[in-house]
Amino acid sequence: MSARGADIRVAMRLVALVAVMGTLSFAAVPFYDWFCRVTGYGGTTTVAAAPSASVSTQSVTIRFDASTSAGMPWTFRPVAREVTLKLGETGLAFYEAHNPTDEPVGGTASYNVVPYAAGSHFVKIACFCFQEQVLQPGQTVRMPVTFYVDPAILDDPEAKFAREITLSYTFHRAALPAAETASAPGAGPVSN
């Protein structure tokens, strides 16, 4: 076999390796998200359609945290810093976001719970994080999250001693939906 043929085979193998690695890296994000939601790994919470059927006599303090990622111009904060509830009792918290810019800005929220072991027992019924938010220039909104901590946390050997849980949100800038982009100041057809 010639040296040129060997070079072509090496080049083809490298192209195939790059294609496989690219495919795996593309699939890693949704797979990791699915894994975290199923297992509660990394403080990922669960979602429920209705409040808990049982309420315990034990209480837990929920602390609220808020931040924005680099490039997100909003100010974002919890309205109250903490609340104490009984396990299974439905809680309601509000976060406030403000867009100080002169243009509409879209955002999506990522969240987690600390300690991580409590994540699978922290159940959100309704949350602003389930959909993209768009704030108009100068707009301030209060966004609710309805939740409870499942009393089953007491049966979890890794989470049963959690008496304080922190629910943390980070807002990331997101592309505006087409309808918002079309109505944004300065948007519209470009004339030559």
PDB file of C-alpha atoms in Angstrom:
ATOM      1  CA  MET A   1       0.000   0.000   0.000  1.00  0.00           C
ATOM      2  CA  SER A   2       1.276   3.426  -0.825  1.00  0.00           C
ATOM      3  CA  ALA A   3       1.936   6.186   1.666  1.00  0.00           C
ATOM      4  CA  ARG A   4      -0.796   8.247  -0.007  1.00  0.00           C
ATOM      5  CA  GLY A   5      -3.373   5.465   0.543  1.00  0.00           C
ATOM      6  CA  ALA A   6      -2.399   5.212   4.215  1.00  0.00           C
ATOM      7  CA  ASP A   7      -2.733   8.995   4.599  1.00  0.00           C
ATOM      8  CA  ILE A   8      -6.212   8.911   3.074  1.00  0.00           C
ATOM      9  CA  ARG A   9      -7.283   6.119   5.453  1.00  0.00           C
ATOM     10  CA  VAL A  10      -5.965   8.051   8.460  1.00  0.00           C
ATOM     11  CA  ALA A  11      -7.742  11.193   7.264  1.00  0.00           C
ATOM     12  CA  MET A  12     -11.033   9.286   6.809  1.00  0.00           C
ATOM     13  CA  ARG A  13     -10.760   7.773  10.275  1.00  0.00           C
ATOM     14  CA  LEU A  14     -10.141  11.213  11.763  1.00  0.00           C
ATOM     15  CA  VAL A  15     -13.173  12.639   9.930  1.00  0.00           C
ATOM     16  CA  ALA A  16     -15.291   9.734  11.205  1.00  0.00           C
ATOM     17  CA  LEU A  17     -13.990  10.285  14.751  1.00  0.00           C
ATOM     18  CA  VAL A  18     -14.835  13.995  14.585  1.00  0.00           C
ATOM     19  CA  ALA A  19     -18.344  13.161  13.286  1.00  0.00           C
ATOM     20  CA  VAL A  20     -18.934  10.648  16.097  1.00  0.00           C
ATOM     21  CA  MET A  21     -17.636  13.057  18.759  1.00  0.00           C
ATOM     22  CA  GLY A  22     -19.795  15.878  17.378  1.00  0.00           C
ATOM     23  CA  THR A  23     -22.879  13.659  17.432  1.00  0.00           C
ATOM     24  CA  LEU A  24     -22.173  12.524  20.991  1.00  0.00           C
ATOM     25  CA  SER A  25     -21.601  16.071  22.222  1.00  0.00           C
ATOM     26  CA  PHE A  26     -24.864  17.205  20.589  1.00  0.00           C
ATOM     27  CA  ALA A  27     -26.773  14.366  22.272  1.00  0.00           C
ATOM     28  CA  ALA A  28     -25.080  14.857  25.667  1.00  0.00           C
ATOM     29  CA  VAL A  29     -27.072  17.937  26.713  1.00  0.00           C
ATOM     30  CA  PRO A  30     -30.580  16.475  26.245  1.00  0.00           C
ATOM     31  CA  PHE A  31     -29.452  13.130  27.662  1.00  0.00           C
ATOM     32  CA  TYR A  32     -27.969  14.785  30.763  1.00  0.00           C
ATOM     33  CA  ASP A  33     -31.135  16.894  31.219  1.00  0.00           C
ATOM     34  CA  TRP A  34     -33.301  13.758  30.973  1.00  0.00           C
ATOM     35  CA  PHE A  35     -31.024  11.867  33.386  1.00  0.00           C
ATOM     36  CA  CYS A  36     -31.166  14.706  35.953  1.00  0.00           C
ATOM     37  CA  ARG A  37     -34.956  14.982  35.754  1.00  0.00           C
ATOM     38  CA  VAL A  38     -35.444  11.236  36.200  1.00  0.00           C
ATOM     39  CA  THR A  39     -32.964  10.794  39.043  1.00  0.00           C
ATOM     40  CA  GLY A  40     -33.004  14.222  40.705  1.00  0.00           C
ATOM     41  CA  TYR A  41     -29.227  14.304  40.194  1.00  0.00           C
ATOM     42  CA  GLY A  42     -27.629  17.724  40.424  1.00  0.00           C
ATOM     43  CA  GLY A  43     -30.538  19.181  42.386  1.00  0.00           C
ATOM     44  CA  THR A  44     -33.010  18.860  39.519  1.00  0.00           C
ATOM     45  CA  THR A  45     -36.550  19.111  40.814  1.00  0.00           C
ATOM     46  CA  THR A  46     -39.628  17.151  39.843  1.00  0.00           C
ATOM     47  CA  VAL A  47     -42.885  18.543  38.469  1.00  0.00           C
ATOM     48  CA  ALA A  48     -46.425  17.788  39.638  1.00  0.00           C
ATOM     49  CA  ALA A  49     -49.853  18.819  38.394  1.00  0.00           C
ATOM     50  CA  ALA A  50     -51.375  19.053  41.876  1.00  0.00           C
ATOM     51  CA  PRO A  51     -50.375  19.712  45.506  1.00  0.00           C
ATOM     52  CA  SER A  52     -49.238  16.943  47.819  1.00  0.00           C
ATOM     53  CA  ALA A  53     -51.950  14.769  49.323  1.00  0.00           C
ATOM     54  CA  SER A  54     -50.208  14.571  52.711  1.00  0.00           C
ATOM     55  CA  VAL A  55     -48.660  17.115  55.047  1.00  0.00           C
ATOM     56  CA  SER A  56     -46.101  16.219  57.689  1.00  0.00           C
ATOM     57  CA  THR A  57     -45.581  17.816  61.088  1.00  0.00           C
ATOM     58  CA  GLN A  58     -41.901  18.441  60.233  1.00  0.00           C
ATOM     59  CA  SER A  59     -40.896  21.773  58.750  1.00  0.00           C
ATOM     60  CA  VAL A  60     -38.304  22.809  56.212  1.00  0.00           C
ATOM     61  CA  THR A  61     -36.960  26.275  55.400  1.00  0.00           C
ATOM     62  CA  ILE A  62     -36.794  27.132  51.720  1.00  0.00           C
ATOM     63  CA  ARG A  63     -34.284  29.825  50.757  1.00  0.00           C
ATOM     64  CA  PHE A  64     -34.541  31.610  47.433  1.00  0.00           C
ATOM     65  CA  ASP A  65     -31.602  32.661  45.278  1.00  0.00           C
ATOM     66  CA  ALA A  66     -31.463  34.514  41.937  1.00  0.00           C
ATOM     67  CA  SER A  67     -28.768  35.417  39.434  1.00  0.00           C
ATOM     68  CA  THR A  68     -28.296  36.277  35.779  1.00  0.00           C
ATOM     69  CA  SER A  69     -25.788  34.832  33.349  1.00  0.00           C
ATOM     70  CA  ALA A  70     -23.177  36.907  31.552  1.00  0.00           C
ATOM     71  CA  GLY A  71     -24.833  38.949  28.816  1.00  0.00           C
ATOM     72  CA  MET A  72     -28.269  39.012  30.464  1.00  0.00           C
ATOM     73  CA  PRO A  73     -29.071  42.680  31.179  1.00  0.00           C
ATOM     74  CA  TRP A  74     -32.023  42.077  33.513  1.00  0.00           C
ATOM     75  CA  THR A  75     -31.998  42.604  37.242  1.00  0.00           C
ATOM     76  CA  PHE A  76     -33.468  39.529  38.916  1.00  0.00           C
ATOM     77  CA  ARG A  77     -34.170  38.823  42.590  1.00  0.00           C
ATOM     78  CA  PRO A  78     -36.442  36.870  44.927  1.00  0.00           C
ATOM     79  CA  VAL A  79     -39.157  39.026  46.519  1.00  0.00           C
ATOM     80  CA  ALA A  80     -38.754  37.157  49.840  1.00  0.00           C
ATOM     81  CA  ARG A  81     -35.487  35.473  50.831  1.00  0.00           C
ATOM     82  CA  GLU A  82     -37.001  32.448  52.599  1.00  0.00           C
ATOM     83  CA  VAL A  83     -40.133  30.717  53.814  1.00  0.00           C
ATOM     84  CA  THR A  84     -40.688  27.912  56.331  1.00  0.00           C
ATOM     85  CA  LEU A  85     -43.293  25.269  55.464  1.00  0.00           C
ATOM     86  CA  LYS A  86     -44.355  21.870  56.670  1.00  0.00           C
ATOM     87  CA  LEU A  87     -43.308  18.979  54.430  1.00  0.00           C
ATOM     88  CA  GLY A  88     -46.097  18.498  51.867  1.00  0.00           C
ATOM     89  CA  GLU A  89     -47.504  22.004  52.404  1.00  0.00           C
ATOM     90  CA  THR A  90     -47.863  24.045  49.219  1.00  0.00           C
ATOM     91  CA  GLY A  91     -45.679  27.147  49.059  1.00  0.00           C
ATOM     92  CA  LEU A  92     -45.836  30.184  46.791  1.00  0.00           C
ATOM     93  CA  ALA A  93     -42.832  32.389  46.106  1.00  0.00           C
ATOM     94  CA  PHE A  94     -42.292  35.316  43.760  1.00  0.00           C
ATOM     95  CA  TYR A  95     -39.239  36.415  41.822  1.00  0.00           C
ATOM     96  CA  GLU A  96     -38.966  39.884  40.313  1.00  0.00           C
ATOM     97  CA  ALA A  97     -37.288  40.639  36.982  1.00  0.00           C
ATOM     98  CA  HIS A  98     -36.661  44.064  35.424  1.00  0.00           C
ATOM     99  CA  ASN A  99     -35.486  44.932  31.932  1.00  0.00           C
ATOM    100  CA  PRO A 100     -33.551  48.223  32.211  1.00  0.00           C
ATOM    101  CA  THR A 101     -32.740  48.345  28.479  1.00  0.00           C
ATOM    102  CA  ASP A 102     -34.542  50.182  25.672  1.00  0.00           C
ATOM    103  CA  GLU A 103     -35.349  46.977  23.769  1.00  0.00           C
ATOM    104  CA  PRO A 104     -37.328  43.775  24.420  1.00  0.00           C
ATOM    105  CA  VAL A 105     -35.196  41.023  25.956  1.00  0.00           C
ATOM    106  CA  GLY A 106     -36.082  37.335  26.116  1.00  0.00           C
ATOM    107  CA  GLY A 107     -34.894  35.025  28.844  1.00  0.00           C
ATOM    108  CA  THR A 108     -35.103  31.453  30.037  1.00  0.00           C
ATOM    109  CA  ALA A 109     -34.459  30.299  33.574  1.00  0.00           C
ATOM    110  CA  SER A 110     -32.410  27.326  34.671  1.00  0.00           C
ATOM    111  CA  TYR A 111     -32.763  26.112  38.229  1.00  0.00           C
ATOM    112  CA  ASN A 112     -31.428  23.739  40.814  1.00  0.00           C
ATOM    113  CA  VAL A 113     -31.896  22.783  44.426  1.00  0.00           C
ATOM    114  CA  VAL A 114     -29.225  22.481  47.116  1.00  0.00           C
ATOM    115  CA  PRO A 115     -28.587  20.111  48.818  1.00  0.00           C
ATOM    116  CA  TYR A 116     -28.698  18.004  45.654  1.00  0.00           C
ATOM    117  CA  ALA A 117     -30.157  15.016  47.491  1.00  0.00           C
ATOM    118  CA  ALA A 118     -33.303  17.064  48.167  1.00  0.00           C
ATOM    119  CA  GLY A 119     -33.813  17.850  44.468  1.00  0.00           C
ATOM    120  CA  SER A 120     -35.982  14.849  43.674  1.00  0.00           C
ATOM    121  CA  HIS A 121     -38.231  15.684  46.653  1.00  0.00           C
ATOM    122  CA  PHE A 122     -38.668  19.365  45.742  1.00  0.00           C
ATOM    123  CA  VAL A 123     -41.773  19.395  43.549  1.00  0.00           C
ATOM    124  CA  LYS A 124     -42.809  22.350  41.398  1.00  0.00           C
ATOM    125  CA  ILE A 125     -46.500  22.639  40.548  1.00  0.00           C
ATOM    126  CA  ALA A 126     -46.259  25.843  38.495  1.00  0.00           C
ATOM    127  CA  CYS A 127     -43.191  27.848  37.557  1.00  0.00           C
ATOM    128  CA  PHE A 128     -42.123  30.716  35.333  1.00  0.00           C
ATOM    129  CA  CYS A 129     -39.141  28.553  34.360  1.00  0.00           C
ATOM    130  CA  PHE A 130     -41.358  26.276  32.256  1.00  0.00           C
ATOM    131  CA  GLN A 131     -41.507  28.852  29.447  1.00  0.00           C
ATOM    132  CA  GLU A 132     -39.489  31.660  27.903  1.00  0.00           C
ATOM    133  CA  GLN A 133     -40.111  35.125  29.339  1.00  0.00           C
ATOM    134  CA  VAL A 134     -40.006  38.359  27.308  1.00  0.00           C
ATOM    135  CA  LEU A 135     -39.742  41.717  29.052  1.00  0.00           C
ATOM    136  CA  GLN A 136     -40.400  44.933  27.186  1.00  0.00           C
ATOM    137  CA  PRO A 137     -38.143  47.994  27.666  1.00  0.00           C
ATOM    138  CA  GLY A 138     -38.340  49.192  31.282  1.00  0.00           C
ATOM    139  CA  GLN A 139     -40.816  46.436  32.229  1.00  0.00           C
ATOM    140  CA  THR A 140     -40.800  44.861  35.702  1.00  0.00           C
ATOM    141  CA  VAL A 141     -42.680  41.634  36.402  1.00  0.00           C
ATOM    142  CA  ARG A 142     -43.267  39.384  39.380  1.00  0.00           C
ATOM    143  CA  MET A 143     -43.161  35.724  38.489  1.00  0.00           C
ATOM    144  CA  PRO A 144     -44.596  33.021  40.753  1.00  0.00           C
ATOM    145  CA  VAL A 145     -43.407  29.522  41.557  1.00  0.00           C
ATOM    146  CA  THR A 146     -45.722  27.105  43.381  1.00  0.00           C
ATOM    147  CA  PHE A 147     -44.051  24.136  45.062  1.00  0.00           C
ATOM    148  CA  TYR A 148     -43.921  21.684  47.939  1.00  0.00           C
ATOM    149  CA  VAL A 149     -41.358  19.371  49.496  1.00  0.00           C
ATOM    150  CA  ASP A 150     -42.556  15.784  49.349  1.00  0.00           C
ATOM    151  CA  PRO A 151     -42.794  14.196  52.823  1.00  0.00           C
ATOM    152  CA  ALA A 152     -41.104  11.134  51.274  1.00  0.00           C
ATOM    153  CA  ILE A 153     -37.859  13.052  51.844  1.00  0.00           C
ATOM    154  CA  LEU A 154     -37.970  11.621  55.380  1.00  0.00           C
ATOM    155  CA  ASP A 155     -37.528   8.107  53.928  1.00  0.00           C
ATOM    156  CA  ASP A 156     -34.499   9.077  51.823  1.00  0.00           C
ATOM    157  CA  PRO A 157     -31.284   8.248  53.701  1.00  0.00           C
ATOM    158  CA  GLU A 158     -29.345  10.950  51.836  1.00  0.00           C
ATOM    159  CA  ALA A 159     -31.920  13.756  52.125  1.00  0.00           C
ATOM    160  CA  LYS A 160     -33.852  13.120  55.337  1.00  0.00           C
ATOM    161  CA  PHE A 161     -31.714  15.500  57.409  1.00  0.00           C
ATOM    162  CA  ALA A 162     -32.151  18.480  55.055  1.00  0.00           C
ATOM    163  CA  ARG A 163     -33.866  21.189  57.108  1.00  0.00           C
ATOM    164  CA  GLU A 164     -32.866  24.007  54.759  1.00  0.00           C
ATOM    165  CA  ILE A 165     -33.223  23.830  50.982  1.00  0.00           C
ATOM    166  CA  THR A 166     -32.120  26.517  48.537  1.00  0.00           C
ATOM    167  CA  LEU A 167     -34.047  26.987  45.294  1.00  0.00           C
ATOM    168  CA  SER A 168     -31.791  28.828  42.878  1.00  0.00           C
ATOM    169  CA  TYR A 169     -32.663  30.315  39.475  1.00  0.00           C
ATOM    170  CA  THR A 170     -30.375  31.796  36.841  1.00  0.00           C
ATOM    171  CA  PHE A 171     -31.828  33.734  33.908  1.00  0.00           C
ATOM    172  CA  HIS A 172     -30.083  33.375  30.552  1.00  0.00           C
ATOM    173  CA  ARG A 173     -30.643  35.612  27.544  1.00  0.00           C
ATOM    174  CA  ALA A 174     -32.713  33.914  24.835  1.00  0.00           C
ATOM    175  CA  ALA A 175     -33.564  34.792  21.263  1.00  0.00           C
ATOM    176  CA  LEU A 176     -36.837  36.659  20.948  1.00  0.00           C
ATOM    177  CA  PRO A 177     -39.800  34.807  19.448  1.00  0.00           C
ATOM    178  CA  ALA A 178     -40.548  35.837  15.838  1.00  0.00           C
ATOM    179  CA  ALA A 179     -43.594  37.918  16.876  1.00  0.00           C
ATOM    180  CA  GLU A 180     -41.517  39.871  19.412  1.00  0.00           C
ATOM    181  CA  THR A 181     -38.664  40.394  16.967  1.00  0.00           C
ATOM    182  CA  ALA A 182     -41.042  41.817  14.360  1.00  0.00           C
ATOM    183  CA  SER A 183     -42.520  44.292  16.878  1.00  0.00           C
ATOM    184  CA  ALA A 184     -39.164  45.303  18.406  1.00  0.00           C
ATOM    185  CA  PRO A 185     -38.063  48.920  17.859  1.00  0.00           C
ATOM    186  CA  GLY A 186     -36.019  49.167  14.709  1.00  0.00           C
ATOM    187  CA  ALA A 187     -37.223  45.774  13.491  1.00  0.00           C
ATOM    188  CA  GLY A 188     -38.974  45.300  10.221  1.00  0.00           C
ATOM    189  CA  PRO A 189     -38.075  45.270   6.583  1.00  0.00           C
ATOM    190  CA  VAL A 190     -34.758  46.798   5.651  1.00  0.00           C
ATOM    191  CA  SER A 191     -34.937  49.174   2.718  1.00  0.00           C
ATOM    192  CA  ASN A 192     -32.060  49.730   0.353  1.00  0.00           C
TER     193      ASN A 192
END
